[in-house]
Amino acid sequence: MAGAAMILMGCAEVSAERTIPVADFSIERFETGDRVTFADGAGSYGLWGLKDGTTDAATLAALTTRFAGIPMRCLAHHRADASGDTVREYWCNLPDDAPLSRLVHEAGAAVEACDESLNSFGTC
């Protein structure tokens, strides 16, 4: 995550927030952890910090229900999807002291994420 830290140094702190409903997710594995991406039609939302081995089928099912009340550092940026449309993504770093069990809640809620301009950071 050294690269992420270097990106953080050049960005202003902002505090805008918004609530994003969860509709679907996918998962990718990286050396630093797993990226769980949720999509709701407005974009996708990546959460960093889940460790390898924690994302079994039951956990992934629970991850589609709710994330709430978790402090995160989020980067919003734009990219073009396969059809050429612009998609806004939120890349969030979970705190190291947040075990996965704290992230799983009852169904019917939402993901908290920063609604920031390109390359701006905030606390969600």
mmCIF file with all atom_site columns, C-alpha atoms in Angstrom:
data_model
loop_
_atom_site.group_PDB
_atom_site.id
_atom_site.type_symbol
_atom_site.label_atom_id
_atom_site.label_alt_id
_atom_site.label_comp_id
_atom_site.label_asym_id
_atom_site.label_entity_id
_atom_site.label_seq_id
_atom_site.pdbx_PDB_ins_code
_atom_site.Cartn_x
_atom_site.Cartn_y
_atom_site.Cartn_z
_atom_site.occupancy
_atom_site.B_iso_or_equiv
_atom_site.pdbx_formal_charge
_atom_site.auth_seq_id
_atom_site.auth_comp_id
_atom_site.auth_asym_id
_atom_site.auth_atom_id
_atom_site.pdbx_PDB_model_num
ATOM 1   C CA . MET A 1 1   ? 0.000   0.000   0.000   1.00 0.00 ? 1   MET A CA 1
ATOM 2   C CA . ALA A 1 2   ? 3.036   2.282   -0.242  1.00 0.00 ? 2   ALA A CA 1
ATOM 3   C CA . GLY A 1 3   ? 1.779   3.573   -3.566  1.00 0.00 ? 3   GLY A CA 1
ATOM 4   C CA . ALA A 1 4   ? -1.555  4.538   -2.037  1.00 0.00 ? 4   ALA A CA 1
ATOM 5   C CA . ALA A 1 5   ? 0.207   6.470   0.715   1.00 0.00 ? 5   ALA A CA 1
ATOM 6   C CA . MET A 1 6   ? 2.155   8.456   -1.857  1.00 0.00 ? 6   MET A CA 1
ATOM 7   C CA . ILE A 1 7   ? -1.081  9.349   -3.653  1.00 0.00 ? 7   ILE A CA 1
ATOM 8   C CA . LEU A 1 8   ? -2.652  10.499  -0.374  1.00 0.00 ? 8   LEU A CA 1
ATOM 9   C CA . MET A 1 9   ? 0.095   13.043  0.288   1.00 0.00 ? 9   MET A CA 1
ATOM 10  C CA . GLY A 1 10  ? -0.874  15.274  -2.619  1.00 0.00 ? 10  GLY A CA 1
ATOM 11  C CA . CYS A 1 11  ? -4.649  15.401  -2.051  1.00 0.00 ? 11  CYS A CA 1
ATOM 12  C CA . ALA A 1 12  ? -6.804  17.769  -0.049  1.00 0.00 ? 12  ALA A CA 1
ATOM 13  C CA . GLU A 1 13  ? -8.988  16.517  2.804   1.00 0.00 ? 13  GLU A CA 1
ATOM 14  C CA . VAL A 1 14  ? -12.711 16.920  2.166   1.00 0.00 ? 14  VAL A CA 1
ATOM 15  C CA . SER A 1 15  ? -15.753 15.767  4.105   1.00 0.00 ? 15  SER A CA 1
ATOM 16  C CA . ALA A 1 16  ? -18.603 15.222  1.630   1.00 0.00 ? 16  ALA A CA 1
ATOM 17  C CA . GLU A 1 17  ? -20.393 11.890  2.085   1.00 0.00 ? 17  GLU A CA 1
ATOM 18  C CA . ARG A 1 18  ? -23.240 9.968   0.517   1.00 0.00 ? 18  ARG A CA 1
ATOM 19  C CA . THR A 1 19  ? -25.026 6.659   0.973   1.00 0.00 ? 19  THR A CA 1
ATOM 20  C CA . ILE A 1 20  ? -24.844 4.103   -1.834  1.00 0.00 ? 20  ILE A CA 1
ATOM 21  C CA . PRO A 1 21  ? -27.223 1.116   -2.036  1.00 0.00 ? 21  PRO A CA 1
ATOM 22  C CA . VAL A 1 22  ? -25.638 -2.287  -2.595  1.00 0.00 ? 22  VAL A CA 1
ATOM 23  C CA . ALA A 1 23  ? -26.891 -4.252  -5.595  1.00 0.00 ? 23  ALA A CA 1
ATOM 24  C CA . ASP A 1 24  ? -24.120 -6.654  -6.562  1.00 0.00 ? 24  ASP A CA 1
ATOM 25  C CA . PHE A 1 25  ? -20.450 -7.409  -5.985  1.00 0.00 ? 25  PHE A CA 1
ATOM 26  C CA . SER A 1 26  ? -17.378 -9.080  -7.402  1.00 0.00 ? 26  SER A CA 1
ATOM 27  C CA . ILE A 1 27  ? -14.046 -9.926  -5.796  1.00 0.00 ? 27  ILE A CA 1
ATOM 28  C CA . GLU A 1 28  ? -10.410 -9.786  -6.907  1.00 0.00 ? 28  GLU A CA 1
ATOM 29  C CA . ARG A 1 29  ? -7.391  -11.013 -4.949  1.00 0.00 ? 29  ARG A CA 1
ATOM 30  C CA . PHE A 1 30  ? -4.202  -8.977  -4.502  1.00 0.00 ? 30  PHE A CA 1
ATOM 31  C CA . GLU A 1 31  ? -1.091  -9.368  -2.362  1.00 0.00 ? 31  GLU A CA 1
ATOM 32  C CA . THR A 1 32  ? -2.309  -6.581  -0.066  1.00 0.00 ? 32  THR A CA 1
ATOM 33  C CA . GLY A 1 33  ? -5.771  -8.101  0.391   1.00 0.00 ? 33  GLY A CA 1
ATOM 34  C CA . ASP A 1 34  ? -9.000  -8.566  -1.508  1.00 0.00 ? 34  ASP A CA 1
ATOM 35  C CA . ARG A 1 35  ? -10.874 -5.930  -3.477  1.00 0.00 ? 35  ARG A CA 1
ATOM 36  C CA . VAL A 1 36  ? -14.624 -6.356  -3.082  1.00 0.00 ? 36  VAL A CA 1
ATOM 37  C CA . THR A 1 37  ? -16.413 -4.251  -5.690  1.00 0.00 ? 37  THR A CA 1
ATOM 38  C CA . PHE A 1 38  ? -20.091 -3.348  -5.345  1.00 0.00 ? 38  PHE A CA 1
ATOM 39  C CA . ALA A 1 39  ? -22.079 -1.977  -8.301  1.00 0.00 ? 39  ALA A CA 1
ATOM 40  C CA . ASP A 1 40  ? -25.409 -0.132  -8.155  1.00 0.00 ? 40  ASP A CA 1
ATOM 41  C CA . GLY A 1 41  ? -25.752 1.318   -11.631 1.00 0.00 ? 41  GLY A CA 1
ATOM 42  C CA . ALA A 1 42  ? -23.992 4.562   -10.702 1.00 0.00 ? 42  ALA A CA 1
ATOM 43  C CA . GLY A 1 43  ? -20.537 3.014   -10.416 1.00 0.00 ? 43  GLY A CA 1
ATOM 44  C CA . SER A 1 44  ? -18.525 0.482   -8.472  1.00 0.00 ? 44  SER A CA 1
ATOM 45  C CA . TYR A 1 45  ? -17.090 0.727   -4.985  1.00 0.00 ? 45  TYR A CA 1
ATOM 46  C CA . GLY A 1 46  ? -13.884 -1.071  -4.031  1.00 0.00 ? 46  GLY A CA 1
ATOM 47  C CA . LEU A 1 47  ? -13.037 -1.887  -0.429  1.00 0.00 ? 47  LEU A CA 1
ATOM 48  C CA . TRP A 1 48  ? -9.414  -2.711  0.360   1.00 0.00 ? 48  TRP A CA 1
ATOM 49  C CA . GLY A 1 49  ? -8.208  -4.466  3.478   1.00 0.00 ? 49  GLY A CA 1
ATOM 50  C CA . LEU A 1 50  ? -9.892  -7.862  3.493   1.00 0.00 ? 50  LEU A CA 1
ATOM 51  C CA . LYS A 1 51  ? -7.199  -10.493 4.027   1.00 0.00 ? 51  LYS A CA 1
ATOM 52  C CA . ASP A 1 52  ? -6.777  -13.623 1.904   1.00 0.00 ? 52  ASP A CA 1
ATOM 53  C CA . GLY A 1 53  ? -8.733  -16.571 3.244   1.00 0.00 ? 53  GLY A CA 1
ATOM 54  C CA . THR A 1 54  ? -11.544 -14.497 4.789   1.00 0.00 ? 54  THR A CA 1
ATOM 55  C CA . THR A 1 55  ? -13.778 -14.385 1.724   1.00 0.00 ? 55  THR A CA 1
ATOM 56  C CA . ASP A 1 56  ? -15.496 -17.779 1.726   1.00 0.00 ? 56  ASP A CA 1
ATOM 57  C CA . ALA A 1 57  ? -18.939 -18.234 0.151   1.00 0.00 ? 57  ALA A CA 1
ATOM 58  C CA . ALA A 1 58  ? -20.884 -17.486 3.346   1.00 0.00 ? 58  ALA A CA 1
ATOM 59  C CA . THR A 1 59  ? -18.869 -14.349 4.013   1.00 0.00 ? 59  THR A CA 1
ATOM 60  C CA . LEU A 1 60  ? -19.294 -13.112 0.453   1.00 0.00 ? 60  LEU A CA 1
ATOM 61  C CA . ALA A 1 61  ? -23.047 -13.609 0.758   1.00 0.00 ? 61  ALA A CA 1
ATOM 62  C CA . ALA A 1 62  ? -23.024 -11.547 3.957   1.00 0.00 ? 62  ALA A CA 1
ATOM 63  C CA . LEU A 1 63  ? -20.946 -8.820  2.306   1.00 0.00 ? 63  LEU A CA 1
ATOM 64  C CA . THR A 1 64  ? -23.798 -8.145  -0.121  1.00 0.00 ? 64  THR A CA 1
ATOM 65  C CA . THR A 1 65  ? -26.070 -7.133  2.758   1.00 0.00 ? 65  THR A CA 1
ATOM 66  C CA . ARG A 1 66  ? -24.580 -4.103  4.507   1.00 0.00 ? 66  ARG A CA 1
ATOM 67  C CA . PHE A 1 67  ? -21.544 -2.059  5.397   1.00 0.00 ? 67  PHE A CA 1
ATOM 68  C CA . ALA A 1 68  ? -22.283 0.732   7.870   1.00 0.00 ? 68  ALA A CA 1
ATOM 69  C CA . GLY A 1 69  ? -20.515 2.903   10.415  1.00 0.00 ? 69  GLY A CA 1
ATOM 70  C CA . ILE A 1 70  ? -16.986 1.901   9.351   1.00 0.00 ? 70  ILE A CA 1
ATOM 71  C CA . PRO A 1 71  ? -14.354 4.651   9.029   1.00 0.00 ? 71  PRO A CA 1
ATOM 72  C CA . MET A 1 72  ? -12.678 4.473   5.613   1.00 0.00 ? 72  MET A CA 1
ATOM 73  C CA . ARG A 1 73  ? -10.305 6.515   3.498   1.00 0.00 ? 73  ARG A CA 1
ATOM 74  C CA . CYS A 1 74  ? -11.842 6.713   0.038   1.00 0.00 ? 74  CYS A CA 1
ATOM 75  C CA . LEU A 1 75  ? -10.600 7.781   -3.389  1.00 0.00 ? 75  LEU A CA 1
ATOM 76  C CA . ALA A 1 76  ? -13.167 8.648   -6.042  1.00 0.00 ? 76  ALA A CA 1
ATOM 77  C CA . HIS A 1 77  ? -12.018 8.499   -9.646  1.00 0.00 ? 77  HIS A CA 1
ATOM 78  C CA . HIS A 1 78  ? -13.484 8.085   -13.113 1.00 0.00 ? 78  HIS A CA 1
ATOM 79  C CA . ARG A 1 79  ? -12.828 5.385   -15.696 1.00 0.00 ? 79  ARG A CA 1
ATOM 80  C CA . ALA A 1 80  ? -14.432 4.280   -18.961 1.00 0.00 ? 80  ALA A CA 1
ATOM 81  C CA . ASP A 1 81  ? -16.272 0.957   -18.886 1.00 0.00 ? 81  ASP A CA 1
ATOM 82  C CA . ALA A 1 82  ? -16.417 -1.561  -21.760 1.00 0.00 ? 82  ALA A CA 1
ATOM 83  C CA . SER A 1 83  ? -19.136 0.443   -23.538 1.00 0.00 ? 83  SER A CA 1
ATOM 84  C CA . GLY A 1 84  ? -17.173 3.699   -23.240 1.00 0.00 ? 84  GLY A CA 1
ATOM 85  C CA . ASP A 1 85  ? -19.426 5.185   -20.550 1.00 0.00 ? 85  ASP A CA 1
ATOM 86  C CA . THR A 1 86  ? -17.764 7.026   -17.685 1.00 0.00 ? 86  THR A CA 1
ATOM 87  C CA . VAL A 1 87  ? -17.986 5.202   -14.350 1.00 0.00 ? 87  VAL A CA 1
ATOM 88  C CA . ARG A 1 88  ? -17.146 6.708   -10.969 1.00 0.00 ? 88  ARG A CA 1
ATOM 89  C CA . GLU A 1 89  ? -15.366 4.338   -8.605  1.00 0.00 ? 89  GLU A CA 1
ATOM 90  C CA . TYR A 1 90  ? -14.762 4.665   -4.868  1.00 0.00 ? 90  TYR A CA 1
ATOM 91  C CA . TRP A 1 91  ? -11.598 2.984   -3.604  1.00 0.00 ? 91  TRP A CA 1
ATOM 92  C CA . CYS A 1 92  ? -11.654 2.652   0.182   1.00 0.00 ? 92  CYS A CA 1
ATOM 93  C CA . ASN A 1 93  ? -8.980  1.578   2.657   1.00 0.00 ? 93  ASN A CA 1
ATOM 94  C CA . LEU A 1 94  ? -10.411 -0.201  5.685   1.00 0.00 ? 94  LEU A CA 1
ATOM 95  C CA . PRO A 1 95  ? -8.598  0.396   8.987   1.00 0.00 ? 95  PRO A CA 1
ATOM 96  C CA . ASP A 1 96  ? -6.258  -2.433  10.001  1.00 0.00 ? 96  ASP A CA 1
ATOM 97  C CA . ASP A 1 97  ? -8.115  -2.929  13.302  1.00 0.00 ? 97  ASP A CA 1
ATOM 98  C CA . ALA A 1 98  ? -11.511 -3.626  11.669  1.00 0.00 ? 98  ALA A CA 1
ATOM 99  C CA . PRO A 1 99  ? -12.010 -7.407  11.667  1.00 0.00 ? 99  PRO A CA 1
ATOM 100 C CA . LEU A 1 100 ? -14.277 -8.780  8.960   1.00 0.00 ? 100 LEU A CA 1
ATOM 101 C CA . SER A 1 101 ? -16.952 -9.661  11.526  1.00 0.00 ? 101 SER A CA 1
ATOM 102 C CA . ARG A 1 102 ? -17.450 -5.934  12.190  1.00 0.00 ? 102 ARG A CA 1
ATOM 103 C CA . LEU A 1 103 ? -18.206 -5.377  8.514   1.00 0.00 ? 103 LEU A CA 1
ATOM 104 C CA . VAL A 1 104 ? -21.135 -7.785  8.228   1.00 0.00 ? 104 VAL A CA 1
ATOM 105 C CA . HIS A 1 105 ? -24.571 -6.456  9.223   1.00 0.00 ? 105 HIS A CA 1
ATOM 106 C CA . GLU A 1 106 ? -28.233 -7.230  8.630   1.00 0.00 ? 106 GLU A CA 1
ATOM 107 C CA . ALA A 1 107 ? -29.707 -6.937  5.128   1.00 0.00 ? 107 ALA A CA 1
ATOM 108 C CA . GLY A 1 108 ? -31.462 -3.889  3.730   1.00 0.00 ? 108 GLY A CA 1
ATOM 109 C CA . ALA A 1 109 ? -28.961 -1.110  4.426   1.00 0.00 ? 109 ALA A CA 1
ATOM 110 C CA . ALA A 1 110 ? -26.257 0.597   2.387   1.00 0.00 ? 110 ALA A CA 1
ATOM 111 C CA . VAL A 1 111 ? -22.573 1.232   1.890   1.00 0.00 ? 111 VAL A CA 1
ATOM 112 C CA . GLU A 1 112 ? -21.192 4.515   3.152   1.00 0.00 ? 112 GLU A CA 1
ATOM 113 C CA . ALA A 1 113 ? -18.759 6.043   0.681   1.00 0.00 ? 113 ALA A CA 1
ATOM 114 C CA . CYS A 1 114 ? -17.283 9.433   -0.104  1.00 0.00 ? 114 CYS A CA 1
ATOM 115 C CA . ASP A 1 115 ? -18.938 11.497  -2.822  1.00 0.00 ? 115 ASP A CA 1
ATOM 116 C CA . GLU A 1 116 ? -15.865 13.425  -3.880  1.00 0.00 ? 116 GLU A CA 1
ATOM 117 C CA . SER A 1 117 ? -14.530 14.962  -7.051  1.00 0.00 ? 117 SER A CA 1
ATOM 118 C CA . LEU A 1 118 ? -11.781 13.248  -9.042  1.00 0.00 ? 118 LEU A CA 1
ATOM 119 C CA . ASN A 1 119 ? -8.695  12.461  -6.909  1.00 0.00 ? 119 ASN A CA 1
ATOM 120 C CA . SER A 1 120 ? -10.147 13.905  -3.695  1.00 0.00 ? 120 SER A CA 1
ATOM 121 C CA . PHE A 1 121 ? -10.081 12.019  -0.418  1.00 0.00 ? 121 PHE A CA 1
ATOM 122 C CA . GLY A 1 122 ? -12.420 12.083  2.548   1.00 0.00 ? 122 GLY A CA 1
ATOM 123 C CA . THR A 1 123 ? -13.405 10.078  5.589   1.00 0.00 ? 123 THR A CA 1
ATOM 124 C CA . CYS A 1 124 ? -16.597 8.073   5.197   1.00 0.00 ? 124 CYS A CA 1
#
